[in-house]
Amino acid sequence: MKDALVVAKEFFDLPVEEKERFYSEDPNLISCVVKTSIDFPKEKFHFWRDTLRHRTHPLEDHIHLWPENPARYREVFGPYSVEVRNLGLRILDLICEGLGLESGYFRGPLSEGQLMLVNHYPPCPDPTLVLGLPKHGDPHLITLLNQGGVPGLQVWKDEQWVMVEPIPNAFVVNINHMLQIISNGKLRSAYHRVVTSSNVARTTVACFILPSKDILIEPAKSLVTELRPPLYESFISGDFESIYINHTHEGKDPLEHLMIRS
């Protein structure tokens, strides 16, 4: 975990010319791409973040697309992505057991994908004018965040923002939107944002476990009863991305769009 954060910082410390080879404004390009900032038209803040994002599973299909500089990037992030995936699948197995679903429910196509986001939040002279990321929930199954030792992550709880203080050698695990839907509302997606600092940079590594694009996402049939009917419509996983992006950019809850009205 420490090596991943060190190498991540080394990447963002590279000269601009080295990083801009991966830069793209194409929202659908995720093989290996650098993006910087985001602006939501209805928000009063500018968003203050650089990010390197790439696929990590199956590892042999993607590692050749990752940066070769820093020299240790592939050496560190290859094994790291495998171990984080193993941890994520173990957590999903425990969630499966807790919900009373059949063993291995989340294995296979429901957890086929894995995406890594390496985030860098530079210091800002006036943090009141910016956010690292706006209020949002993650769209997939679960997120495992290695947030290092610098605070910045806040969770929306009881109508207020609560800082998630870093714990050494620990992951922050977020329930995502699709897991909320599959659980038929028994699990709740974690709404969060990132704030910046005036004097210290923050580097984090987030790993997302996600379904294949062509699988049907719906409340698990064993969690739907006469007393608890389905709360959400069924949809194809890949179709959710545009809904999520559009609603999040407009400050709306994308889950509202999928709720079944009685």
mmCIF file of N, CA and C in Angstrom, residues 20-141:
data_model
loop_
_atom_site.group_PDB
_atom_site.id
_atom_site.type_symbol
_atom_site.label_atom_id
_atom_site.label_comp_id
_atom_site.label_asym_id
_atom_site.label_seq_id
_atom_site.Cartn_x
_atom_site.Cartn_y
_atom_site.Cartn_z
ATOM 1 N N GLU A 20 1.601 14.154 -20.315
ATOM 2 C CA GLU A 20 0.610 14.544 -21.317
ATOM 3 C C GLU A 20 0.472 13.519 -22.443
ATOM 4 N N ARG A 21 1.381 12.558 -22.529
ATOM 5 C CA ARG A 21 1.236 11.486 -23.517
ATOM 6 C C ARG A 21 -0.013 10.651 -23.249
ATOM 7 N N PHE A 22 -0.469 10.666 -21.989
ATOM 8 C CA PHE A 22 -1.647 9.884 -21.623
ATOM 9 C C PHE A 22 -2.908 10.746 -21.525
ATOM 10 N N TYR A 23 -2.776 12.041 -21.784
ATOM 11 C CA TYR A 23 -3.912 12.956 -21.591
ATOM 12 C C TYR A 23 -4.976 12.780 -22.674
ATOM 13 N N SER A 24 -6.236 12.808 -22.261
ATOM 14 C CA SER A 24 -7.339 12.721 -23.208
ATOM 15 C C SER A 24 -8.587 13.338 -22.587
ATOM 16 N N GLU A 25 -9.431 13.953 -23.407
ATOM 17 C CA GLU A 25 -10.721 14.463 -22.961
ATOM 18 C C GLU A 25 -11.862 13.532 -23.352
ATOM 19 N N ASP A 26 -11.533 12.390 -23.954
ATOM 20 C CA ASP A 26 -12.553 11.420 -24.334
ATOM 21 C C ASP A 26 -13.096 10.744 -23.079
ATOM 22 N N PRO A 27 -14.383 10.948 -22.718
ATOM 23 C CA PRO A 27 -14.920 10.381 -21.473
ATOM 24 C C PRO A 27 -15.003 8.861 -21.496
ATOM 25 N N ASN A 28 -14.956 8.257 -22.672
ATOM 26 C CA ASN A 28 -15.096 6.804 -22.777
ATOM 27 C C ASN A 28 -13.762 6.064 -22.812
ATOM 28 N N LEU A 29 -12.670 6.813 -22.866
ATOM 29 C CA LEU A 29 -11.348 6.193 -22.955
ATOM 30 C C LEU A 29 -10.830 5.896 -21.554
ATOM 31 N N ILE A 30 -10.674 4.615 -21.217
ATOM 32 C CA ILE A 30 -10.200 4.266 -19.881
ATOM 33 C C ILE A 30 -9.109 3.210 -19.908
ATOM 34 N N SER A 31 -8.566 2.893 -21.109
ATOM 35 C CA SER A 31 -7.507 1.888 -21.158
ATOM 36 C C SER A 31 -6.314 2.355 -20.325
ATOM 37 N N CYS A 32 -5.886 3.583 -20.500
ATOM 38 C CA CYS A 32 -4.886 4.233 -19.652
ATOM 39 C C CYS A 32 -4.866 5.707 -20.052
ATOM 40 N N VAL A 33 -5.348 6.570 -19.184
ATOM 41 C CA VAL A 33 -5.535 7.960 -19.571
ATOM 42 C C VAL A 33 -5.355 8.880 -18.361
ATOM 43 N N VAL A 34 -4.803 10.068 -18.617
ATOM 44 C CA VAL A 34 -4.689 11.114 -17.608
ATOM 45 C C VAL A 34 -5.759 12.157 -17.871
ATOM 46 N N LYS A 35 -6.451 12.542 -16.817
ATOM 47 C CA LYS A 35 -7.432 13.621 -16.915
ATOM 48 C C LYS A 35 -7.109 14.647 -15.843
ATOM 49 N N THR A 36 -7.535 15.889 -16.098
ATOM 50 C CA THR A 36 -7.274 16.943 -15.135
ATOM 51 C C THR A 36 -8.510 17.796 -14.947
ATOM 52 N N SER A 37 -8.894 17.960 -13.669
ATOM 53 C CA SER A 37 -10.042 18.788 -13.299
ATOM 54 C C SER A 37 -11.335 18.299 -13.956
ATOM 55 N N ILE A 38 -12.437 18.763 -13.439
ATOM 56 C CA ILE A 38 -13.752 18.592 -14.050
ATOM 57 C C ILE A 38 -14.560 19.805 -13.663
ATOM 58 N N ASP A 39 -15.431 20.246 -14.539
ATOM 59 C CA ASP A 39 -16.288 21.379 -14.228
ATOM 60 C C ASP A 39 -17.737 20.990 -14.454
ATOM 61 N N PHE A 40 -18.539 21.093 -13.419
ATOM 62 C CA PHE A 40 -19.970 20.836 -13.510
ATOM 63 C C PHE A 40 -20.667 22.185 -13.639
ATOM 64 N N PRO A 41 -21.487 22.388 -14.674
ATOM 65 C CA PRO A 41 -22.043 23.699 -14.958
ATOM 66 C C PRO A 41 -22.868 24.300 -13.827
ATOM 67 N N LYS A 42 -23.496 23.465 -12.988
ATOM 68 C CA LYS A 42 -24.358 23.999 -11.937
ATOM 69 C C LYS A 42 -23.645 24.147 -10.592
ATOM 70 N N GLU A 43 -22.348 23.875 -10.577
ATOM 71 C CA GLU A 43 -21.591 23.982 -9.337
ATOM 72 C C GLU A 43 -20.816 25.301 -9.316
ATOM 73 N N LYS A 44 -20.649 25.845 -8.096
ATOM 74 C CA LYS A 44 -19.912 27.106 -7.963
ATOM 75 C C LYS A 44 -18.413 26.874 -7.769
ATOM 76 N N PHE A 45 -18.005 25.608 -7.633
ATOM 77 C CA PHE A 45 -16.605 25.295 -7.386
ATOM 78 C C PHE A 45 -15.905 24.835 -8.654
ATOM 79 N N HIS A 46 -14.604 25.077 -8.689
ATOM 80 C CA HIS A 46 -13.741 24.439 -9.671
ATOM 81 C C HIS A 46 -13.190 23.173 -9.016
ATOM 82 N N PHE A 47 -13.002 22.118 -9.801
ATOM 83 C CA PHE A 47 -12.548 20.854 -9.230
ATOM 84 C C PHE A 47 -11.069 20.653 -9.499
ATOM 85 N N TRP A 48 -10.345 20.372 -8.443
ATOM 86 C CA TRP A 48 -8.897 20.515 -8.350
ATOM 87 C C TRP A 48 -8.266 19.135 -8.196
ATOM 88 N N ARG A 49 -8.144 18.421 -9.309
ATOM 89 C CA ARG A 49 -7.617 17.056 -9.233
ATOM 90 C C ARG A 49 -7.007 16.664 -10.568
ATOM 91 N N ASP A 50 -5.894 15.929 -10.507
ATOM 92 C CA ASP A 50 -5.358 15.211 -11.656
ATOM 93 C C ASP A 50 -5.526 13.726 -11.370
ATOM 94 N N THR A 51 -5.811 12.942 -12.393
ATOM 95 C CA THR A 51 -5.996 11.518 -12.172
ATOM 96 C C THR A 51 -5.470 10.696 -13.339
ATOM 97 N N LEU A 52 -4.850 9.585 -13.014
ATOM 98 C CA LEU A 52 -4.457 8.575 -13.988
ATOM 99 C C LEU A 52 -5.377 7.386 -13.772
ATOM 100 N N ARG A 53 -6.080 6.966 -14.826
ATOM 101 C CA ARG A 53 -7.010 5.847 -14.681
ATOM 102 C C ARG A 53 -6.711 4.781 -15.711
ATOM 103 N N HIS A 54 -6.816 3.534 -15.282
ATOM 104 C CA HIS A 54 -6.580 2.443 -16.233
ATOM 105 C C HIS A 54 -7.233 1.161 -15.737
ATOM 106 N N ARG A 55 -7.511 0.279 -16.680
ATOM 107 C CA ARG A 55 -8.023 -1.045 -16.376
ATOM 108 C C ARG A 55 -6.905 -1.903 -15.774
ATOM 109 N N THR A 56 -7.291 -2.868 -14.926
ATOM 110 C CA THR A 56 -6.271 -3.696 -14.287
ATOM 111 C C THR A 56 -6.589 -5.188 -14.318
ATOM 112 N N HIS A 57 -7.726 -5.585 -14.871
ATOM 113 C CA HIS A 57 -8.065 -7.005 -14.903
ATOM 114 C C HIS A 57 -8.734 -7.363 -16.223
ATOM 115 N N PRO A 58 -8.310 -8.459 -16.859
ATOM 116 C CA PRO A 58 -7.168 -9.307 -16.498
ATOM 117 C C PRO A 58 -5.851 -8.540 -16.660
ATOM 118 N N LEU A 59 -4.949 -8.726 -15.747
ATOM 119 C CA LEU A 59 -3.716 -7.946 -15.704
ATOM 120 C C LEU A 59 -2.934 -8.037 -17.003
ATOM 121 N N GLU A 60 -2.836 -9.247 -17.574
ATOM 122 C CA GLU A 60 -2.015 -9.440 -18.784
ATOM 123 C C GLU A 60 -2.597 -8.724 -19.994
ATOM 124 N N ASP A 61 -3.873 -8.360 -19.941
ATOM 125 C CA ASP A 61 -4.496 -7.644 -21.065
ATOM 126 C C ASP A 61 -4.253 -6.144 -21.017
ATOM 127 N N HIS A 62 -3.796 -5.637 -19.875
ATOM 128 C CA HIS A 62 -3.751 -4.179 -19.703
ATOM 129 C C HIS A 62 -2.400 -3.622 -19.264
ATOM 130 N N ILE A 63 -1.571 -4.428 -18.605
ATOM 131 C CA ILE A 63 -0.365 -3.879 -17.986
ATOM 132 C C ILE A 63 0.568 -3.246 -19.018
ATOM 133 N N HIS A 64 0.563 -3.732 -20.257
ATOM 134 C CA HIS A 64 1.456 -3.177 -21.276
ATOM 135 C C HIS A 64 1.055 -1.759 -21.689
ATOM 136 N N LEU A 65 -0.150 -1.322 -21.310
ATOM 137 C CA LEU A 65 -0.619 0.023 -21.643
ATOM 138 C C LEU A 65 -0.287 1.034 -20.545
ATOM 139 N N TRP A 66 0.142 0.559 -19.390
ATOM 140 C CA TRP A 66 0.413 1.439 -18.263
ATOM 141 C C TRP A 66 1.717 2.218 -18.476
ATOM 142 N N PRO A 67 1.926 3.273 -17.690
ATOM 143 C CA PRO A 67 3.166 4.037 -17.811
ATOM 144 C C PRO A 67 4.409 3.181 -17.556
ATOM 145 N N GLU A 68 5.453 3.443 -18.314
ATOM 146 C CA GLU A 68 6.760 2.828 -18.072
ATOM 147 C C GLU A 68 7.641 3.722 -17.215
ATOM 148 N N ASN A 69 7.189 4.909 -16.958
ATOM 149 C CA ASN A 69 7.897 5.877 -16.137
ATOM 150 C C ASN A 69 6.883 6.462 -15.139
ATOM 151 N N PRO A 70 7.172 6.317 -13.834
ATOM 152 C CA PRO A 70 8.362 5.825 -13.150
ATOM 153 C C PRO A 70 8.663 4.356 -13.481
ATOM 154 N N ALA A 71 9.917 3.999 -13.371
ATOM 155 C CA ALA A 71 10.357 2.667 -13.790
ATOM 156 C C ALA A 71 9.692 1.558 -12.992
ATOM 157 N N ARG A 72 9.291 1.853 -11.746
ATOM 158 C CA ARG A 72 8.685 0.825 -10.893
ATOM 159 C C ARG A 72 7.169 0.774 -11.022
ATOM 160 N N TYR A 73 6.581 1.581 -11.904
ATOM 161 C CA TYR A 73 5.108 1.664 -11.907
ATOM 162 C C TYR A 73 4.467 0.293 -12.126
ATOM 163 N N ARG A 74 4.835 -0.387 -13.186
ATOM 164 C CA ARG A 74 4.216 -1.685 -13.477
ATOM 165 C C ARG A 74 4.618 -2.730 -12.439
ATOM 166 N N GLU A 75 5.858 -2.660 -11.985
ATOM 167 C CA GLU A 75 6.348 -3.615 -10.986
ATOM 168 C C GLU A 75 5.541 -3.531 -9.692
ATOM 169 N N VAL A 76 5.157 -2.312 -9.307
ATOM 170 C CA VAL A 76 4.409 -2.115 -8.058
ATOM 171 C C VAL A 76 2.915 -2.318 -8.261
ATOM 172 N N PHE A 77 2.366 -1.684 -9.303
ATOM 173 C CA PHE A 77 0.907 -1.704 -9.458
ATOM 174 C C PHE A 77 0.371 -3.023 -10.008
ATOM 175 N N GLY A 78 1.218 -3.834 -10.628
ATOM 176 C CA GLY A 78 0.756 -5.145 -11.074
ATOM 177 C C GLY A 78 0.331 -6.022 -9.901
ATOM 178 N N PRO A 79 1.265 -6.377 -8.998
ATOM 179 C CA PRO A 79 0.890 -7.186 -7.830
ATOM 180 C C PRO A 79 -0.132 -6.484 -6.937
ATOM 181 N N TYR A 80 -0.014 -5.158 -6.815
ATOM 182 C CA TYR A 80 -0.959 -4.413 -5.972
ATOM 183 C C TYR A 80 -2.390 -4.595 -6.470
ATOM 184 N N SER A 81 -2.599 -4.467 -7.784
ATOM 185 C CA SER A 81 -3.956 -4.577 -8.322
ATOM 186 C C SER A 81 -4.518 -5.981 -8.120
ATOM 187 N N VAL A 82 -3.655 -7.003 -8.215
ATOM 188 C CA VAL A 82 -4.098 -8.389 -7.996
ATOM 189 C C VAL A 82 -4.530 -8.591 -6.546
ATOM 190 N N GLU A 83 -3.728 -8.096 -5.608
ATOM 191 C CA GLU A 83 -4.053 -8.293 -4.189
ATOM 192 C C GLU A 83 -5.285 -7.492 -3.775
ATOM 193 N N VAL A 84 -5.424 -6.281 -4.296
ATOM 194 C CA VAL A 84 -6.610 -5.489 -3.958
ATOM 195 C C VAL A 84 -7.861 -6.147 -4.528
ATOM 196 N N ARG A 85 -7.755 -6.720 -5.726
ATOM 197 C CA ARG A 85 -8.891 -7.434 -6.295
ATOM 198 C C ARG A 85 -9.281 -8.632 -5.421
ATOM 199 N N ASN A 86 -8.275 -9.391 -4.983
ATOM 200 C CA ASN A 86 -8.568 -10.535 -4.118
ATOM 201 C C ASN A 86 -9.289 -10.093 -2.850
ATOM 202 N N LEU A 87 -8.836 -8.997 -2.268
ATOM 203 C CA LEU A 87 -9.494 -8.464 -1.070
ATOM 204 C C LEU A 87 -10.925 -8.041 -1.379
ATOM 205 N N GLY A 88 -11.108 -7.336 -2.515
ATOM 206 C CA GLY A 88 -12.448 -6.893 -2.890
ATOM 207 C C GLY A 88 -13.410 -8.056 -3.079
ATOM 208 N N LEU A 89 -12.930 -9.134 -3.694
ATOM 209 C CA LEU A 89 -13.791 -10.302 -3.910
ATOM 210 C C LEU A 89 -14.118 -10.999 -2.593
ATOM 211 N N ARG A 90 -13.179 -11.008 -1.663
ATOM 212 C CA ARG A 90 -13.465 -11.581 -0.338
ATOM 213 C C ARG A 90 -14.533 -10.758 0.376
ATOM 214 N N ILE A 91 -14.436 -9.440 0.267
ATOM 215 C CA ILE A 91 -15.444 -8.575 0.896
ATOM 216 C C ILE A 91 -16.806 -8.803 0.258
ATOM 217 N N LEU A 92 -16.847 -8.935 -1.067
ATOM 218 C CA LEU A 92 -18.116 -9.201 -1.748
ATOM 219 C C LEU A 92 -18.698 -10.552 -1.326
ATOM 220 N N ASP A 93 -17.847 -11.548 -1.099
ATOM 221 C CA ASP A 93 -18.331 -12.841 -0.604
ATOM 222 C C ASP A 93 -18.976 -12.695 0.769
ATOM 223 N N LEU A 94 -18.367 -11.878 1.625
ATOM 224 C CA LEU A 94 -18.933 -11.656 2.957
ATOM 225 C C LEU A 94 -20.248 -10.882 2.876
ATOM 226 N N ILE A 95 -20.315 -9.911 1.963
ATOM 227 C CA ILE A 95 -21.564 -9.173 1.752
ATOM 228 C C ILE A 95 -22.651 -10.121 1.252
ATOM 229 N N CYS A 96 -22.265 -11.005 0.345
ATOM 230 C CA CYS A 96 -23.175 -12.021 -0.181
ATOM 231 C C CYS A 96 -23.755 -12.858 0.961
ATOM 232 N N GLU A 97 -22.880 -13.304 1.853
ATOM 233 C CA GLU A 97 -23.321 -14.101 2.999
ATOM 234 C C GLU A 97 -24.247 -13.290 3.901
ATOM 235 N N GLY A 98 -23.882 -12.024 4.143
ATOM 236 C CA GLY A 98 -24.695 -11.169 5.007
ATOM 237 C C GLY A 98 -26.088 -10.904 4.456
ATOM 238 N N LEU A 99 -26.191 -10.814 3.121
ATOM 239 C CA LEU A 99 -27.492 -10.570 2.495
ATOM 240 C C LEU A 99 -28.317 -11.847 2.371
ATOM 241 N N GLY A 100 -27.680 -12.998 2.594
ATOM 242 C CA GLY A 100 -28.386 -14.263 2.433
ATOM 243 C C GLY A 100 -28.499 -14.723 0.997
ATOM 244 N N LEU A 101 -27.597 -14.249 0.130
ATOM 245 C CA LEU A 101 -27.582 -14.679 -1.270
ATOM 246 C C LEU A 101 -26.809 -15.988 -1.392
ATOM 247 N N GLU A 102 -27.041 -16.696 -2.496
ATOM 248 C CA GLU A 102 -26.312 -17.948 -2.673
ATOM 249 C C GLU A 102 -24.820 -17.687 -2.804
ATOM 250 N N SER A 103 -24.034 -18.649 -2.340
ATOM 251 C CA SER A 103 -22.583 -18.511 -2.336
ATOM 252 C C SER A 103 -22.066 -18.195 -3.737
ATOM 253 N N GLY A 104 -21.156 -17.229 -3.817
ATOM 254 C CA GLY A 104 -20.546 -16.863 -5.096
ATOM 255 C C GLY A 104 -21.405 -15.980 -5.974
ATOM 256 N N TYR A 105 -22.455 -15.383 -5.425
ATOM 257 C CA TYR A 105 -23.384 -14.575 -6.234
ATOM 258 C C TYR A 105 -22.653 -13.474 -6.999
ATOM 259 N N PHE A 106 -21.669 -12.845 -6.374
ATOM 260 C CA PHE A 106 -20.980 -11.714 -7.003
ATOM 261 C C PHE A 106 -19.770 -12.138 -7.835
ATOM 262 N N ARG A 107 -19.466 -13.420 -7.876
ATOM 263 C CA ARG A 107 -18.350 -13.878 -8.698
ATOM 264 C C ARG A 107 -18.775 -13.915 -10.168
ATOM 265 N N GLY A 108 -17.804 -13.987 -11.075
ATOM 266 C CA GLY A 108 -18.132 -14.075 -12.490
ATOM 267 C C GLY A 108 -18.422 -12.706 -13.101
ATOM 268 N N PRO A 109 -19.400 -12.612 -14.003
ATOM 269 C CA PRO A 109 -19.651 -11.365 -14.737
ATOM 270 C C PRO A 109 -19.965 -10.162 -13.848
ATOM 271 N N LEU A 110 -20.545 -10.387 -12.656
ATOM 272 C CA LEU A 110 -20.875 -9.259 -11.784
ATOM 273 C C LEU A 110 -19.632 -8.553 -11.235
ATOM 274 N N SER A 111 -18.503 -9.243 -11.231
ATOM 275 C CA SER A 111 -17.271 -8.621 -10.735
ATOM 276 C C SER A 111 -16.138 -8.787 -11.735
ATOM 277 N N GLU A 112 -16.478 -8.837 -12.992
ATOM 278 C CA GLU A 112 -15.489 -9.130 -14.041
ATOM 279 C C GLU A 112 -14.484 -8.016 -14.233
ATOM 280 N N GLY A 113 -14.893 -6.781 -14.026
ATOM 281 C CA GLY A 113 -14.025 -5.641 -14.325
ATOM 282 C C GLY A 113 -13.332 -5.086 -13.097
ATOM 283 N N GLN A 114 -12.244 -4.377 -13.351
ATOM 284 C CA GLN A 114 -11.514 -3.685 -12.285
ATOM 285 C C GLN A 114 -10.884 -2.438 -12.886
ATOM 286 N N LEU A 115 -11.059 -1.332 -12.186
ATOM 287 C CA LEU A 115 -10.561 -0.040 -12.659
ATOM 288 C C LEU A 115 -9.774 0.618 -11.544
ATOM 289 N N MET A 116 -8.597 1.148 -11.884
ATOM 290 C CA MET A 116 -7.759 1.833 -10.915
ATOM 291 C C MET A 116 -7.730 3.325 -11.224
ATOM 292 N N LEU A 117 -7.959 4.145 -10.208
ATOM 293 C CA LEU A 117 -7.819 5.595 -10.325
ATOM 294 C C LEU A 117 -6.725 6.050 -9.376
ATOM 295 N N VAL A 118 -5.670 6.624 -9.943
ATOM 296 C CA VAL A 118 -4.569 7.165 -9.161
ATOM 297 C C VAL A 118 -4.770 8.677 -9.144
ATOM 298 N N ASN A 119 -5.115 9.217 -7.970
ATOM 299 C CA ASN A 119 -5.548 10.612 -7.851
ATOM 300 C C ASN A 119 -4.488 11.478 -7.196
ATOM 301 N N HIS A 120 -4.391 12.709 -7.684
ATOM 302 C CA HIS A 120 -3.471 13.679 -7.085
ATOM 303 C C HIS A 120 -4.211 15.001 -6.929
ATOM 304 N N TYR A 121 -4.249 15.490 -5.677
ATOM 305 C CA TYR A 121 -4.924 16.753 -5.360
ATOM 306 C C TYR A 121 -3.859 17.748 -4.920
ATOM 307 N N PRO A 122 -3.419 18.648 -5.823
ATOM 308 C CA PRO A 122 -2.375 19.604 -5.451
ATOM 309 C C PRO A 122 -2.882 20.578 -4.393
ATOM 310 N N PRO A 123 -1.984 21.192 -3.631
ATOM 311 C CA PRO A 123 -2.430 22.239 -2.707
ATOM 312 C C PRO A 123 -3.013 23.413 -3.483
ATOM 313 N N CYS A 124 -3.989 24.078 -2.894
ATOM 314 C CA CYS A 124 -4.620 25.242 -3.538
ATOM 315 C C CYS A 124 -4.492 26.438 -2.595
ATOM 316 N N PRO A 125 -4.057 27.590 -3.092
ATOM 317 C CA PRO A 125 -3.876 28.762 -2.232
ATOM 318 C C PRO A 125 -5.148 29.142 -1.463
ATOM 319 N N ASP A 126 -6.324 28.915 -2.079
ATOM 320 C CA ASP A 126 -7.581 29.210 -1.400
ATOM 321 C C ASP A 126 -8.524 28.021 -1.544
ATOM 322 N N PRO A 127 -8.466 27.072 -0.613
ATOM 323 C CA PRO A 127 -9.275 25.851 -0.729
ATOM 324 C C PRO A 127 -10.775 26.106 -0.693
ATOM 325 N N THR A 128 -11.200 27.288 -0.251
ATOM 326 C CA THR A 128 -12.639 27.580 -0.211
ATOM 327 C C THR A 128 -13.228 27.737 -1.611
ATOM 328 N N LEU A 129 -12.371 27.905 -2.630
ATOM 329 C CA LEU A 129 -12.847 28.117 -4.002
ATOM 330 C C LEU A 129 -12.893 26.842 -4.822
ATOM 331 N N VAL A 130 -12.373 25.750 -4.260
ATOM 332 C CA VAL A 130 -12.267 24.518 -5.056
ATOM 333 C C VAL A 130 -12.726 23.312 -4.228
ATOM 334 N N LEU A 131 -12.967 22.224 -4.936
ATOM 335 C CA LEU A 131 -13.138 20.909 -4.322
ATOM 336 C C LEU A 131 -12.268 19.929 -5.096
ATOM 337 N N GLY A 132 -11.805 18.887 -4.411
ATOM 338 C CA GLY A 132 -11.106 17.841 -5.135
ATOM 339 C C GLY A 132 -12.070 17.077 -6.020
ATOM 340 N N LEU A 133 -13.213 16.714 -5.442
ATOM 341 C CA LEU A 133 -14.310 16.068 -6.160
ATOM 342 C C LEU A 133 -15.621 16.530 -5.547
ATOM 343 N N PRO A 134 -16.689 16.622 -6.351
ATOM 344 C CA PRO A 134 -17.988 17.045 -5.825
ATOM 345 C C PRO A 134 -18.704 15.889 -5.118
ATOM 346 N N LYS A 135 -19.827 16.179 -4.529
ATOM 347 C CA LYS A 135 -20.662 15.144 -3.909
ATOM 348 C C LYS A 135 -21.102 14.140 -4.970
ATOM 349 N N HIS A 136 -20.858 12.864 -4.685
ATOM 350 C CA HIS A 136 -21.234 11.808 -5.631
ATOM 351 C C HIS A 136 -21.189 10.460 -4.929
ATOM 352 N N GLY A 137 -21.839 9.480 -5.510
ATOM 353 C CA GLY A 137 -21.672 8.090 -5.121
ATOM 354 C C GLY A 137 -21.004 7.372 -6.278
ATOM 355 N N ASP A 138 -20.236 6.345 -5.989
ATOM 356 C CA ASP A 138 -19.556 5.602 -7.057
ATOM 357 C C ASP A 138 -20.551 4.672 -7.751
ATOM 358 N N PRO A 139 -20.418 4.466 -9.072
ATOM 359 C CA PRO A 139 -21.459 3.765 -9.826
ATOM 360 C C PRO A 139 -21.397 2.239 -9.799
ATOM 361 N N HIS A 140 -20.305 1.632 -9.341
ATOM 362 C CA HIS A 140 -20.085 0.209 -9.593
ATOM 363 C C HIS A 140 -20.555 -0.662 -8.423
ATOM 364 N N LEU A 141 -19.740 -1.649 -7.995
ATOM 365 C CA LEU A 141 -20.092 -2.517 -6.865
ATOM 366 C C LEU A 141 -19.470 -2.001 -5.570
#
